[in-house]
Each structure stands twice: as structure tokens, then as C-alpha cells.
Short mmCIF file of C-alpha atoms and ligand atoms in Angstrom, two decimals:
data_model
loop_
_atom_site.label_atom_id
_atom_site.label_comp_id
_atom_site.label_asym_id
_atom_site.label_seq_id
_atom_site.Cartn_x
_atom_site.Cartn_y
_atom_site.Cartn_z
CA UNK E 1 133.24 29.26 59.32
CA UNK E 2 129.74 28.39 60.47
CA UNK E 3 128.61 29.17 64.33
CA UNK E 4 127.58 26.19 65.88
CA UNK E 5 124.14 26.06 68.10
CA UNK E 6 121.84 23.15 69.27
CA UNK E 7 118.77 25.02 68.20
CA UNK E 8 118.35 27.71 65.25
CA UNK E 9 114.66 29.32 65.11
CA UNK E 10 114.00 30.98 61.87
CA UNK E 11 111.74 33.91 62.36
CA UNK E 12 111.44 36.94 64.65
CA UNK E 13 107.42 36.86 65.37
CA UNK E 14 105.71 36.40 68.24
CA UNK E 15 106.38 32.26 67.73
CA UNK E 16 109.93 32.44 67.09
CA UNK E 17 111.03 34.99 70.49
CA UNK E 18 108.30 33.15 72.31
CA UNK E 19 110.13 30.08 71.85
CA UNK E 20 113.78 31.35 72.25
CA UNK E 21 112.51 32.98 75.61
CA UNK E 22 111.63 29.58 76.55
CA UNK E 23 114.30 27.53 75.59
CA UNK E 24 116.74 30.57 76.86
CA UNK E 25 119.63 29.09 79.26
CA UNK E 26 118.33 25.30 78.71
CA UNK E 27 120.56 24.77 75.38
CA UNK E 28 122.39 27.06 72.73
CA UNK E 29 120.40 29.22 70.70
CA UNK E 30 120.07 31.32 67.93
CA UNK E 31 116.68 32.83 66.30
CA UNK E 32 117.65 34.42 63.04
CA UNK E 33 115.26 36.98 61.20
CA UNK E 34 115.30 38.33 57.75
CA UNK E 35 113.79 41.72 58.48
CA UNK E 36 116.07 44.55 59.77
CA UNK E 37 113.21 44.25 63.09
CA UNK E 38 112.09 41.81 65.07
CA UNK E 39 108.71 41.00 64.55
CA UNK E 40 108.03 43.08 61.65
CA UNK E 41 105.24 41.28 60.02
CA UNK E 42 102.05 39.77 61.10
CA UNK E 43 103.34 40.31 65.16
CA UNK E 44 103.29 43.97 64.30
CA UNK E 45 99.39 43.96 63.20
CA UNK E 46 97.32 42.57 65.10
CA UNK E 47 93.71 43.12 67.48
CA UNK E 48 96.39 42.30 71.07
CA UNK E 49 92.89 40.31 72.34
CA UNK E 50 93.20 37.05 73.89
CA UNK E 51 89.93 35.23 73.34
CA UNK E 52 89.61 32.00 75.25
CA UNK E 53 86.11 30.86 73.44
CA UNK E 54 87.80 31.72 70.34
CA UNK E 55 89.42 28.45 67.64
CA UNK E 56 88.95 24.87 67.74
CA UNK E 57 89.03 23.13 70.66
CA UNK E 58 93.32 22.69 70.67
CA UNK E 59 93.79 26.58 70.02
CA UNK E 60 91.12 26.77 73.40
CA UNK E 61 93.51 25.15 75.85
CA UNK E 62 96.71 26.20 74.14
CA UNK E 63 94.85 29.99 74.88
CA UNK E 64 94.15 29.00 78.38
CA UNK E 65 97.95 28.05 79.13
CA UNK E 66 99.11 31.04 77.43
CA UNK E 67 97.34 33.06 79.91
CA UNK E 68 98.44 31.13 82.91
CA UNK E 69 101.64 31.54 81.91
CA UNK E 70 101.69 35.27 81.06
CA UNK E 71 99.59 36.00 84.10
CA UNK E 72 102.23 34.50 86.02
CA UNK E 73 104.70 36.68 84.61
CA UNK E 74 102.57 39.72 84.96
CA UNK E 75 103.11 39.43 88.74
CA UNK E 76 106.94 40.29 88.91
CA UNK E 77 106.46 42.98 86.20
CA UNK E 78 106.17 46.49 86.93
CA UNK E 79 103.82 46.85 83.99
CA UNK E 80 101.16 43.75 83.08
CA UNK E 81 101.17 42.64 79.48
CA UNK E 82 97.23 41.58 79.94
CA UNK E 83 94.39 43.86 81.41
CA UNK E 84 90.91 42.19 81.17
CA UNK E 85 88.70 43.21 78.06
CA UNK E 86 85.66 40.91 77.62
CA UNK E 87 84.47 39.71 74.01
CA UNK E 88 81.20 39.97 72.87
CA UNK E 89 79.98 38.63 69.46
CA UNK E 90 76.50 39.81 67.88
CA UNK E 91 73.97 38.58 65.35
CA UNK E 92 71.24 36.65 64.80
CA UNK E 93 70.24 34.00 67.38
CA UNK E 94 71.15 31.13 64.68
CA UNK E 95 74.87 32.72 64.48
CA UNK E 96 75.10 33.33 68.13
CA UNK E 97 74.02 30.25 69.37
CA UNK E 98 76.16 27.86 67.57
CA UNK E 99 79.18 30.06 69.30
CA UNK E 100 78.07 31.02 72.44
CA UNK E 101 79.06 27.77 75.01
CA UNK E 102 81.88 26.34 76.57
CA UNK E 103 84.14 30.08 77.66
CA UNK E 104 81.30 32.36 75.89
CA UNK E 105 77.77 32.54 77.50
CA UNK E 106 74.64 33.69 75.76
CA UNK E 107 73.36 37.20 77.17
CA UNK E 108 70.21 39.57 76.95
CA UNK E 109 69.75 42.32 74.31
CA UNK E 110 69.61 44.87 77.28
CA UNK E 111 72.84 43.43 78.85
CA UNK E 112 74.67 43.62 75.44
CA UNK E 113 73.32 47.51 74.41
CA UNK E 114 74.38 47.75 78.38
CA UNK E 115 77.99 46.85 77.90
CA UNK E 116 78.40 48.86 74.31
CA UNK E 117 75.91 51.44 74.02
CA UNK E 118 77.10 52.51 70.58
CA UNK E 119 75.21 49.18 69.04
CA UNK E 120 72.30 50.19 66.97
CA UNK E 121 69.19 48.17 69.09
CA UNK E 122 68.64 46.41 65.59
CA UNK E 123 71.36 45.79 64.08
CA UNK E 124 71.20 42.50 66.15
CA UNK E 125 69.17 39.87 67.77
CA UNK E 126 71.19 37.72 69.58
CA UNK E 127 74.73 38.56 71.95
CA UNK E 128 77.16 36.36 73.89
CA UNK E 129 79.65 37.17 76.09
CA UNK E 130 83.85 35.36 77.34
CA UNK E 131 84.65 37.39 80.18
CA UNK E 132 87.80 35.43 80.37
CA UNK E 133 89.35 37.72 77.96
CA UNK E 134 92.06 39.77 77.67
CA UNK E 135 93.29 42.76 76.49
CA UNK E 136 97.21 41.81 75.52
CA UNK E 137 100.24 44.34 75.64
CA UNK E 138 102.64 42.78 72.16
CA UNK E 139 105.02 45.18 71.94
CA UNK E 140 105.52 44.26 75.73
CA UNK E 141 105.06 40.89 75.66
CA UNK E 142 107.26 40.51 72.32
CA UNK E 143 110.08 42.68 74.45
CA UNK E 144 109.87 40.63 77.22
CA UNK E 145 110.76 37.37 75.50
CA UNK E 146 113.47 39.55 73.64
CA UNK E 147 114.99 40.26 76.89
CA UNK E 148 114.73 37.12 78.48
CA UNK E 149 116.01 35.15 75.52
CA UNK E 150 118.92 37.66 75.13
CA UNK E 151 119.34 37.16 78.73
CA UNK E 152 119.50 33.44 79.09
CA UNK E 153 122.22 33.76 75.96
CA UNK E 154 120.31 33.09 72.86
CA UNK E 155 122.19 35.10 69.72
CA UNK E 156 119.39 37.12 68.07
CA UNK E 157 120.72 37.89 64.53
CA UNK E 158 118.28 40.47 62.42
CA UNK E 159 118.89 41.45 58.60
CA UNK E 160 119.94 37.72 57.54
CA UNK E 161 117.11 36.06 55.81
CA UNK E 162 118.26 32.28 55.48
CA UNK E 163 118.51 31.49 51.79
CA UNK E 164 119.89 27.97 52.21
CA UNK E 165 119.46 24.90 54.61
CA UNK E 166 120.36 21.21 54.42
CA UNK E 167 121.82 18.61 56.25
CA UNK E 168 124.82 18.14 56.99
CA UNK E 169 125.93 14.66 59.45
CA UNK E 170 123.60 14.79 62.11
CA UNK E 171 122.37 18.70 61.98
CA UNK E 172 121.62 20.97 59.72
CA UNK E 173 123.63 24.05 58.11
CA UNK E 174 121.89 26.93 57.27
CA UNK E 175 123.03 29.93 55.36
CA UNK E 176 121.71 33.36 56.18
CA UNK E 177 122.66 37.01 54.81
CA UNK E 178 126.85 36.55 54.56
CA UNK E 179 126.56 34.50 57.63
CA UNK E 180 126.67 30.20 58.15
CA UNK E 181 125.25 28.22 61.05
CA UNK E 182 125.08 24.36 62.25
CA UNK E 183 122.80 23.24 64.38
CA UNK E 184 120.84 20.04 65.64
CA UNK E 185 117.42 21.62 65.25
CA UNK E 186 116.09 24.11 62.61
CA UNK E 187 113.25 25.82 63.67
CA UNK E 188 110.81 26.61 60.94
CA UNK E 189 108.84 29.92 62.33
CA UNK E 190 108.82 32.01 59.38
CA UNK E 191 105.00 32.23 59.68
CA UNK E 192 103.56 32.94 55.64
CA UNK E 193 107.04 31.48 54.76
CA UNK E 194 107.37 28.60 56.66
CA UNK E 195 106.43 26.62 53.66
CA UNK E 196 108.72 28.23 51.57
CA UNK E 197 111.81 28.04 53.94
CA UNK E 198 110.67 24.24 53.88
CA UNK E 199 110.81 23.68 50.56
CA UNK E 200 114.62 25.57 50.35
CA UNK E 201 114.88 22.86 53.35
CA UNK E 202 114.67 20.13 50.75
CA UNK E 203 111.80 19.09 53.20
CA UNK E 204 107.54 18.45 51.83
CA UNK E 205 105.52 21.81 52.30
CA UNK E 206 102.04 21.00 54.93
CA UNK E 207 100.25 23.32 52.62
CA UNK E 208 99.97 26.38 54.41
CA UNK E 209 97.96 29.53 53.54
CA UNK E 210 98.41 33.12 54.58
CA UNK E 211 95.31 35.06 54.28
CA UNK E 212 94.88 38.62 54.30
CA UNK E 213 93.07 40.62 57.65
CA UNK E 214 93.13 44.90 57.26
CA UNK E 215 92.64 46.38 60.58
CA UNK E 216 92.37 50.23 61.27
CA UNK E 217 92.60 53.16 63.43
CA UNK E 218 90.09 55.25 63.24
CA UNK E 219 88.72 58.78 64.61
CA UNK E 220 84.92 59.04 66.16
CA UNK E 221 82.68 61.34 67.55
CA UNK E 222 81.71 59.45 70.34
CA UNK E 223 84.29 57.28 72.18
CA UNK E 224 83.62 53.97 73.83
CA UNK E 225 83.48 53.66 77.62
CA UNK E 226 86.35 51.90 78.63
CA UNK E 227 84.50 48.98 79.99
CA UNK E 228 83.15 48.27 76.43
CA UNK E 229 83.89 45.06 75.08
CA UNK E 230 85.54 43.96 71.99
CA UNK E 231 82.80 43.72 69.52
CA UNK E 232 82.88 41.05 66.79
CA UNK E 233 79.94 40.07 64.27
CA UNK E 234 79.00 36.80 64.81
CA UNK E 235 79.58 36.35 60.80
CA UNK E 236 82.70 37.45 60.96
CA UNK E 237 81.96 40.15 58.85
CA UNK E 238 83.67 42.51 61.47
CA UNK E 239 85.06 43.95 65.06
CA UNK E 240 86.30 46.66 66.49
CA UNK E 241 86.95 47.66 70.38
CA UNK E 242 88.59 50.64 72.29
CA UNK E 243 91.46 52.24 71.87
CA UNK E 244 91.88 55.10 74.04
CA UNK E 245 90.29 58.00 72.28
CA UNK E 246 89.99 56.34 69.22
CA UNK E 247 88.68 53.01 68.20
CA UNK E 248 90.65 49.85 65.94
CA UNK E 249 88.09 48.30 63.56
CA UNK E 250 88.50 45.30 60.75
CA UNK E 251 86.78 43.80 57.95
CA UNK E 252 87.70 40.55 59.29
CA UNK E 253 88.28 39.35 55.45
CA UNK E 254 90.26 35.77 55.00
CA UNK E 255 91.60 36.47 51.29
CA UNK E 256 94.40 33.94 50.08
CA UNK E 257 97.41 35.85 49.86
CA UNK E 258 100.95 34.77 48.41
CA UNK E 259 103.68 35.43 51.44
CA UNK E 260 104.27 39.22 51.36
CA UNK E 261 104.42 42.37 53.14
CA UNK E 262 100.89 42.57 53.24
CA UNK E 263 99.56 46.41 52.61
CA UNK E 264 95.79 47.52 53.11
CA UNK E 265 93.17 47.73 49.41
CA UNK E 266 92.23 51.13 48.95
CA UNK E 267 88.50 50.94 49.86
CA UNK E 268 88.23 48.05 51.96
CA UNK E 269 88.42 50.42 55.58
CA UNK E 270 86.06 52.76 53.93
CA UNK E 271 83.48 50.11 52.99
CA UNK E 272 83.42 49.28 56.11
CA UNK E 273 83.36 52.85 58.17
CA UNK E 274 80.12 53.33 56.22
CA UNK E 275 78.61 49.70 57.57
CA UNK E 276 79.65 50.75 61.02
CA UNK E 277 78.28 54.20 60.97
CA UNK E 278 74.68 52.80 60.15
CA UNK E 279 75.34 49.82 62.75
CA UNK E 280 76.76 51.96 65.51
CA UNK E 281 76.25 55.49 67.09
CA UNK E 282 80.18 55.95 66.59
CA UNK E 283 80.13 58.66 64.08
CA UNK E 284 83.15 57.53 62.35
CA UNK E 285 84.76 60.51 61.49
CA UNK E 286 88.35 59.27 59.34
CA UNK E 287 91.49 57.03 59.25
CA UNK E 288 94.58 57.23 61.69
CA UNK E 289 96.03 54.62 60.62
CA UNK E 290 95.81 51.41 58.61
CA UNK E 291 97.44 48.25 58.17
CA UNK E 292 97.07 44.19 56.99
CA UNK E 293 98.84 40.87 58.13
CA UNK E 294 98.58 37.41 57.39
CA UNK E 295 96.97 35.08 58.97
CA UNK E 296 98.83 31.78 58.09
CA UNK E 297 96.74 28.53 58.71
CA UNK E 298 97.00 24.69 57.83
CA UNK E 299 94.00 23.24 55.96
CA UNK E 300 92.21 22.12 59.62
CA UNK E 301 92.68 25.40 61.23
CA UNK E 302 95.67 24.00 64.11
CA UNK E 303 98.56 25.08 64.76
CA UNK E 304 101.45 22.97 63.51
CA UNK E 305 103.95 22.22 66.25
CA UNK E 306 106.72 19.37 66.32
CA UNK E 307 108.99 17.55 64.55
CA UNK E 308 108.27 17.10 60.86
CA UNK E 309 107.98 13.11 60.62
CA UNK E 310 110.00 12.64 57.85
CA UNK E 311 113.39 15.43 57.74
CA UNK E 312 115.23 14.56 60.89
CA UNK E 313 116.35 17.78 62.99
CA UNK E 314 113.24 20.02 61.54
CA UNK E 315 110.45 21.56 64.05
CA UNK E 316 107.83 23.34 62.70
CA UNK E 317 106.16 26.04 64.60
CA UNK E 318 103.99 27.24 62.25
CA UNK E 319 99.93 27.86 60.79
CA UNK E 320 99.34 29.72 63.68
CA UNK E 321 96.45 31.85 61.68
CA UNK E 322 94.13 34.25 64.10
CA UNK E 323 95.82 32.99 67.55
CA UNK E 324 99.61 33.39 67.37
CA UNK E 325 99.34 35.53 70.22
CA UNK E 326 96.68 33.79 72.58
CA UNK E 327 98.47 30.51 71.76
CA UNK E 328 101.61 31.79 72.17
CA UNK E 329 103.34 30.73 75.55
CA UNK E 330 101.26 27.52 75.33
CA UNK E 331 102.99 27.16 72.55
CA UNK E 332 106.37 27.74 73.15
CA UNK E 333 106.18 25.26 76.27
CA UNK E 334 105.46 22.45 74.53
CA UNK E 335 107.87 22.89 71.53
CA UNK E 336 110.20 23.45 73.93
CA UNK E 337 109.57 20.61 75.88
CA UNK E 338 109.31 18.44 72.63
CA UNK E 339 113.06 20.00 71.88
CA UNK E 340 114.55 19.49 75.00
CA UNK E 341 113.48 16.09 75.25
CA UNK E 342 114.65 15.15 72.06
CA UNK E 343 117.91 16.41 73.68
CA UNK E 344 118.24 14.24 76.37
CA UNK E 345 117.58 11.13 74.33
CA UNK E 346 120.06 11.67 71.96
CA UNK E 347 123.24 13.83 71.20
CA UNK E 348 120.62 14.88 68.44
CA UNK E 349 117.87 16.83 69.60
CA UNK E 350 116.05 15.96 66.73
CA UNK E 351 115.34 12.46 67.52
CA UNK E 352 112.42 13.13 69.82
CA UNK E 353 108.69 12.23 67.91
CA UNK E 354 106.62 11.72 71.41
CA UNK E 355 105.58 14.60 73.84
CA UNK E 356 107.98 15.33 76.70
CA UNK E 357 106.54 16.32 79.85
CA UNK E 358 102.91 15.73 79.60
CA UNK E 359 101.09 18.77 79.79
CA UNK E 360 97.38 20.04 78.93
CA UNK E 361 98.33 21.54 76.37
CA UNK E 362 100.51 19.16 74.64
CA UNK E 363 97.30 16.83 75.40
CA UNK E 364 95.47 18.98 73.87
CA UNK E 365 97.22 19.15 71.02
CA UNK E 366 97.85 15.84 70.37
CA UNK E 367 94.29 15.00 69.73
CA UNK E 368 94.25 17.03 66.76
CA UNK E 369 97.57 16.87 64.92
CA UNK E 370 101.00 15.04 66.37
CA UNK E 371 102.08 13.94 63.25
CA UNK E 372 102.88 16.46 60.85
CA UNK E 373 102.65 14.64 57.70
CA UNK E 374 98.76 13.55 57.49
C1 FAD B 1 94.71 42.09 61.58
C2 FAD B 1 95.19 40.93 62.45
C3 FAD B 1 94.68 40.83 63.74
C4 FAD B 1 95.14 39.78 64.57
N1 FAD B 1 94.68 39.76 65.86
C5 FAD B 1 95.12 38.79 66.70
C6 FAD B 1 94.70 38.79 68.05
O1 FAD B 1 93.96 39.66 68.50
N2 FAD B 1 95.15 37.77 68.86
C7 FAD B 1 95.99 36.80 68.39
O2 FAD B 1 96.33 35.88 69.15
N3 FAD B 1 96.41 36.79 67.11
C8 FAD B 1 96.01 37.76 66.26
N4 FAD B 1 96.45 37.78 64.96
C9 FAD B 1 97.33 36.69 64.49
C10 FAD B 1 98.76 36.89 64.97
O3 FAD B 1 99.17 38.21 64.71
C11 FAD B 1 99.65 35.87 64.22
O4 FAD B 1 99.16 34.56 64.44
C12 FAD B 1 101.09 35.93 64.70
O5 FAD B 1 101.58 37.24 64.67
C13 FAD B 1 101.98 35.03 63.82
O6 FAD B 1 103.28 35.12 64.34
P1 FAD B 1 104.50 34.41 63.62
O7 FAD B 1 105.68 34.62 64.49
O8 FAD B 1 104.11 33.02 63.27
O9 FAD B 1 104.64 35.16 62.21
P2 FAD B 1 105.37 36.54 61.83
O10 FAD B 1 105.12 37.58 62.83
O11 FAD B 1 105.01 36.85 60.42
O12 FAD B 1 106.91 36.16 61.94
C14 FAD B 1 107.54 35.33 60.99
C15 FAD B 1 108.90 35.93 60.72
O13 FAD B 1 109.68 35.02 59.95
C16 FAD B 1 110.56 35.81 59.17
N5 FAD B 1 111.07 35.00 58.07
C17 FAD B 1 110.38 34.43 57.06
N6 FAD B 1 111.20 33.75 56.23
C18 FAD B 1 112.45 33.89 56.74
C19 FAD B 1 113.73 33.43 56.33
N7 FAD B 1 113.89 32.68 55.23
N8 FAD B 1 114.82 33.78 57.06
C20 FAD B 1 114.68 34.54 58.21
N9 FAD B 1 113.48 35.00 58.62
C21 FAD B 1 112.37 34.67 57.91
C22 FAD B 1 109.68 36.96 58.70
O14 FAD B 1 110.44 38.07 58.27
C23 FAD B 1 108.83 37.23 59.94
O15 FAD B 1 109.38 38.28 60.72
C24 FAD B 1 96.05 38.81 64.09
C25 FAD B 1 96.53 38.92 62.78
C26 FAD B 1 96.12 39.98 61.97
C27 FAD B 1 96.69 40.09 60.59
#
């Protein structure tokens, strides 16, 4: 016997509770997750910055909701999921310029060495700065829409990874673990497996890739000031910002990767301790701790949200590479405005192909990809 739900979202990230949290007490619900954990994988490893100037020009907005949105939350909780952290990118004044404009504004030499004075003076030419950035509490934020989907009566079901899924009349049933489910609407948020839970769909893969990005803990002799920025190369050949005592730094590498519980290559952190200690004053000292993700992204680089054109009933909230977190509530809205419209057209909430409520962000989104299948 097979529970019956209008919406099932497959995956326990950051996309799949952000979306149950905010279709929670609008229709039933369940968000099913493989892992014994919610958000397990890539939700569990990442920087926790919110970077307005950061992704093409959809990801931009779709960050500027999300922090609307979570700001507005922030005021009726006792503890705020974002405290402001500026980002600062270095490099040569070619690098630099092409980035900083639009959220990030070029700035002196003296006023970057002034805001982290562990630089090396020439280890760069060039510095901008998005003061419209923000530190971001996930474990916090991730609990949150736990709570507040659990609240509004969404089923959260962990340890059932969904093995099977195809129509059936005007829904879907989906097998996961020993358990069954019907619904109108699958949601596909199974980030570096949402192509593979598509193709067990009987529905055409859009050709995602996960990529690789290691990230580390890491003791030093001389700690940041807490007003430091996060520091990224303007190459993207690395960051790293504050963390209390201690300070998180990555490679920033984007290696193809096959969908997997990603786990750090032995040298990789240590290559890059030694190109930090000759860039920075840190004195680097050893690991903490150490860790990769993937970083899942369509061929264009957007995020892709809505109703796959061709398999009736199937939402993809997926390729949300670097920004699943800074896109996040954006995010949810708009699927969830794209579900719940479908909803009121129809018995079926699957139906629904055209934004609901126009918003920025589904604007925003629109101009880049509405149609899944390019
Ligand atoms: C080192 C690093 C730093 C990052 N820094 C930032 C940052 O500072 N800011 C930011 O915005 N983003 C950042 N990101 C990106 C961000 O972490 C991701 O975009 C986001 O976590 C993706 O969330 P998700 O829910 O799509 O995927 P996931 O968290 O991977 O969740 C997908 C879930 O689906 C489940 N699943 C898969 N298949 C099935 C199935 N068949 N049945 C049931 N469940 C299934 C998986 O078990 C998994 O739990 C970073 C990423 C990395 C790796």
C-alpha cells in the first residue's frame, strides 16, 4: 500500500528542505532522502558565504531574494542564520576588473592589505570588494526549514533511497527503501543524482555534472581579525576566510566527478597550505579537518528549476553548482509557486509550464532557462 501525497521531493539538501519548508501547510508533502541524515552530502560541505556579485546574472537576483527572505526570518529568531562577512577577490588588474562591477566595487591596494593584513603586499595588484555579503549559519538555516516543514505537516522519511519511479494515471509512484508512494509531483532534488534518479524516472537526463571542491580546516599562527573578509583569488585558484581561531581554506578545483560521496586527494590541502604560506603571513601550521562536495551544474552554469517539458508531473530542482545556498530561498519560492499554481489549474499539479506569481526572481530566471529541454 503506497502513501498518497500531492508533492514528493527527492533529496534532503539544502534544495529539497528549502522547498518542503516552503510548500509546508499549502499541500501534502513528503521529501524522501536516501542517507540515514538529512543533508549529508554537498549541504554538509560547504564555505556558508552568501556572495551577491557572485554567478551569472539569474544566480545574482535569485541570491538577492534569498537574502531578503532569510533576513526576514532572522528577525523572529533568537539566533540569525546570516551575520555580514564582506568578499574580497585579488589578482591582477586584468582578473579583477572583468569581476569587480555591478554588487563588487574595485578598491585600493592599501584598503585591501587594510581589511586582511595577512596578504603578502605582492602577491597581488588589483582587489575588489561586495559588502553585501554574508556570512550564512547551514546547519541553522537547514534546521530551520526542517522544523518548519515538519511543522506545517510534510512527512520527512530518511534511509529510503528511491530505486523506482514511473507513472502511474495522472501521478507518479515511486518506490523507496521497503516503502511506496503516489503523488502528483516528483521532485527531482537529488543534487549529483538528479540525472540519475531521472533516468530511473524513464525521463531524458539535462546533462548535469558534479564537480569536485576540497575545503579545509586548518591551524595558524596568526589568526585573522574578525572583520577580515573572505578572500578569494580572482583565478579561482583559491579562498579562505575566518573561522574563529582557525581559518577554512580551498583549492577551489572544478574536477568532473561521477555522483559519489566525495572524499578529499591526499595532497591537494597540502599543495595548497604551502601556496598560502608564501602568499599570506598566516603561518599555516596543520589540518583540523578536511572534506569535498560536489558542485553539480548544467552546461550554462543556471540552476534548473521547473517542470521538465516533456514527463508530465516531474520538477526539477537541480544544477545548483557553487550557489545552492545563496540561491536557496529564492529558489524554493518560485518552485513553489510554479507547484502550487500548477495546483490550482488542475487536479494535477503537474500541469503548470508558465510562472505563477510573478516575481524577480522567477523574472530573472526566466531569461535564462524556462524550458528545461533546450
Ligand atoms: C567546498 C564547497 C563549498 C561550497 N560553498 C558554498 C557557499 O559558500 N555558498 C553556497 O551558496 N553554496 C556553496 N556550495 C554549494 C552548495 O553546497 C550546493 O549547491 C548545495 O549544497 C547543493 O544542495 P542540494 O540539496 O542540491 O544537494 P545535496 O546536498 O547533495 O542533496 C541531494 C540529496 O539527494 C539525495 N539523493 C540522491 N539520490 C537520491 C535517491 N534516489 N533517493 C533519495 N535521495 C536521494 C542525496 O543523498 C543527497 O542528500 C559549496 C559546495 C562545496 C562542495
Amino acid at each position: 500500500m503506497s502513501a498518497n501525497y500531492d508533492v514528493v521531493i527527492v533529496g534532503g539538501g539544502i534544495a529539497g528542505l528549502s522547498l518542503a519548508s516552503a510548500l509546508a501547510g499549502k499541500c501534502s508533502v513528503a521529501l524522501v532522502e536516501a542517507e540515514q541524515t538529512l543533508a549529508y552530502h554537498t549541504s554538509a560541505r560547504s564555505a556558508r558565504q552568501l556572495i551577491p556579485s557572485y554567478g551569472p546574472p539569474a544566480v545574482q537576483e535569485l541570491t538577492l531574494r534569498t537574502l531578503e527572505l532569510i533576513a526576514a526570518q532572522d528577525a523572529d529568531r533568537p539566533e540569525p542564520v546570516l551575520s555580514p562577512r564582506s568578499f574580497m577577490l585579488i589578482g591582477d588588474d586584468a582578473a579583477v576588473r572583468e569581476q569587480a562591477s555591478g554588487h563588487m566595487r574595485p578598491i585600493s591596494h592599501a584598503e585591501a592589505m587594510e581589511l586582511c593584513p595577512a596578504l603578502v603586499p605582492d602577491s597581488f595588484t588589483a582587489a575588489g570588494l561586495d559588502t553585501g555579503s554574508f556570512a550564512c549559519n547551514a546547519p541553522l538555516l537547514l534546521e530551520d526549514h526542517r522544523r518548519r516543514a515538519e511543522a506545517g505537516g510534510v512527512d520527512i522519511i530518511t534511509g529510503a533511497r528511491v530505486h523506482s519511479a514511473q507513472r502511474l494515471g495522472s501521478g507518479w509512484e515511486l518506490g523507496a527503501g521497503q516503502e511506496g508512494f503516489q503523488a502528483a509531483v516528483v521532485v527531482n532534488a537529488a543534487g549529483a543524482w538528479a540525472d540519475e534518479l531521472a533516468v530511473l524516472s524513464g525521463v531524458e537526463k539535462v546533462q548535469l555534472q558534479p564537480y569536485r571542491r576540497t575545503a579545509a580546516i586548518v591551524d595558524v599562527e596568526h589568526p585573522l581579525p574578525e572583520s577580515c573578509p573572505m578572500v578569494a583569488a580572482a583565478d579561482d585558484s583559491f579562498y579562505f576566510r575566518r573561522d574563529g581561531g582557525q581559518v577554512l581554506i580551498s583549492p577551489s578545483e572544478h574536477e568532473p566527478s561521477g555522483p559519489e560521496d566525495a572524499q578529499p586527494h591526499p595532497g591537494d590541502i597540502e599543495a595548497l597550505i604551502a601556496r598560502l604560506n608564501s602568499l599570506t603571513t598566516l603561518g599555516i601550521r596543520g589540518i583540523r579537518t578536511a572534506w569535498t562536495g560536489l558542485r553539480t551544474e548544467a552546461a550554462d552554469g543556471v540552476p534548473v528549476v521547473g517542470f521538465d517539458a516533456e514527463a508530465r508531473g516531474f520538477f526539477w530542482l537541480a544544477g545548483q553548482g557553487g550557489y545552492g545556498f545563496q540561491t536557496s530561498s529564492g529558489i524554493a519560492e518560485l518552485a513553489a509557486d510554479l507547484i502550487l499554481a500548477g495546483q490550482g489549474a488542475a487536479a494535477v499539479p503537474g500541469g503548470a509550464q508558465a510562472a505563477g506569481p510573478a516575481s524577480r526572481t522567477a523574472e530573472a530566471l526566466a531569461a535564462t532557462r524556462w524550458s528545461i529541454r533546450r
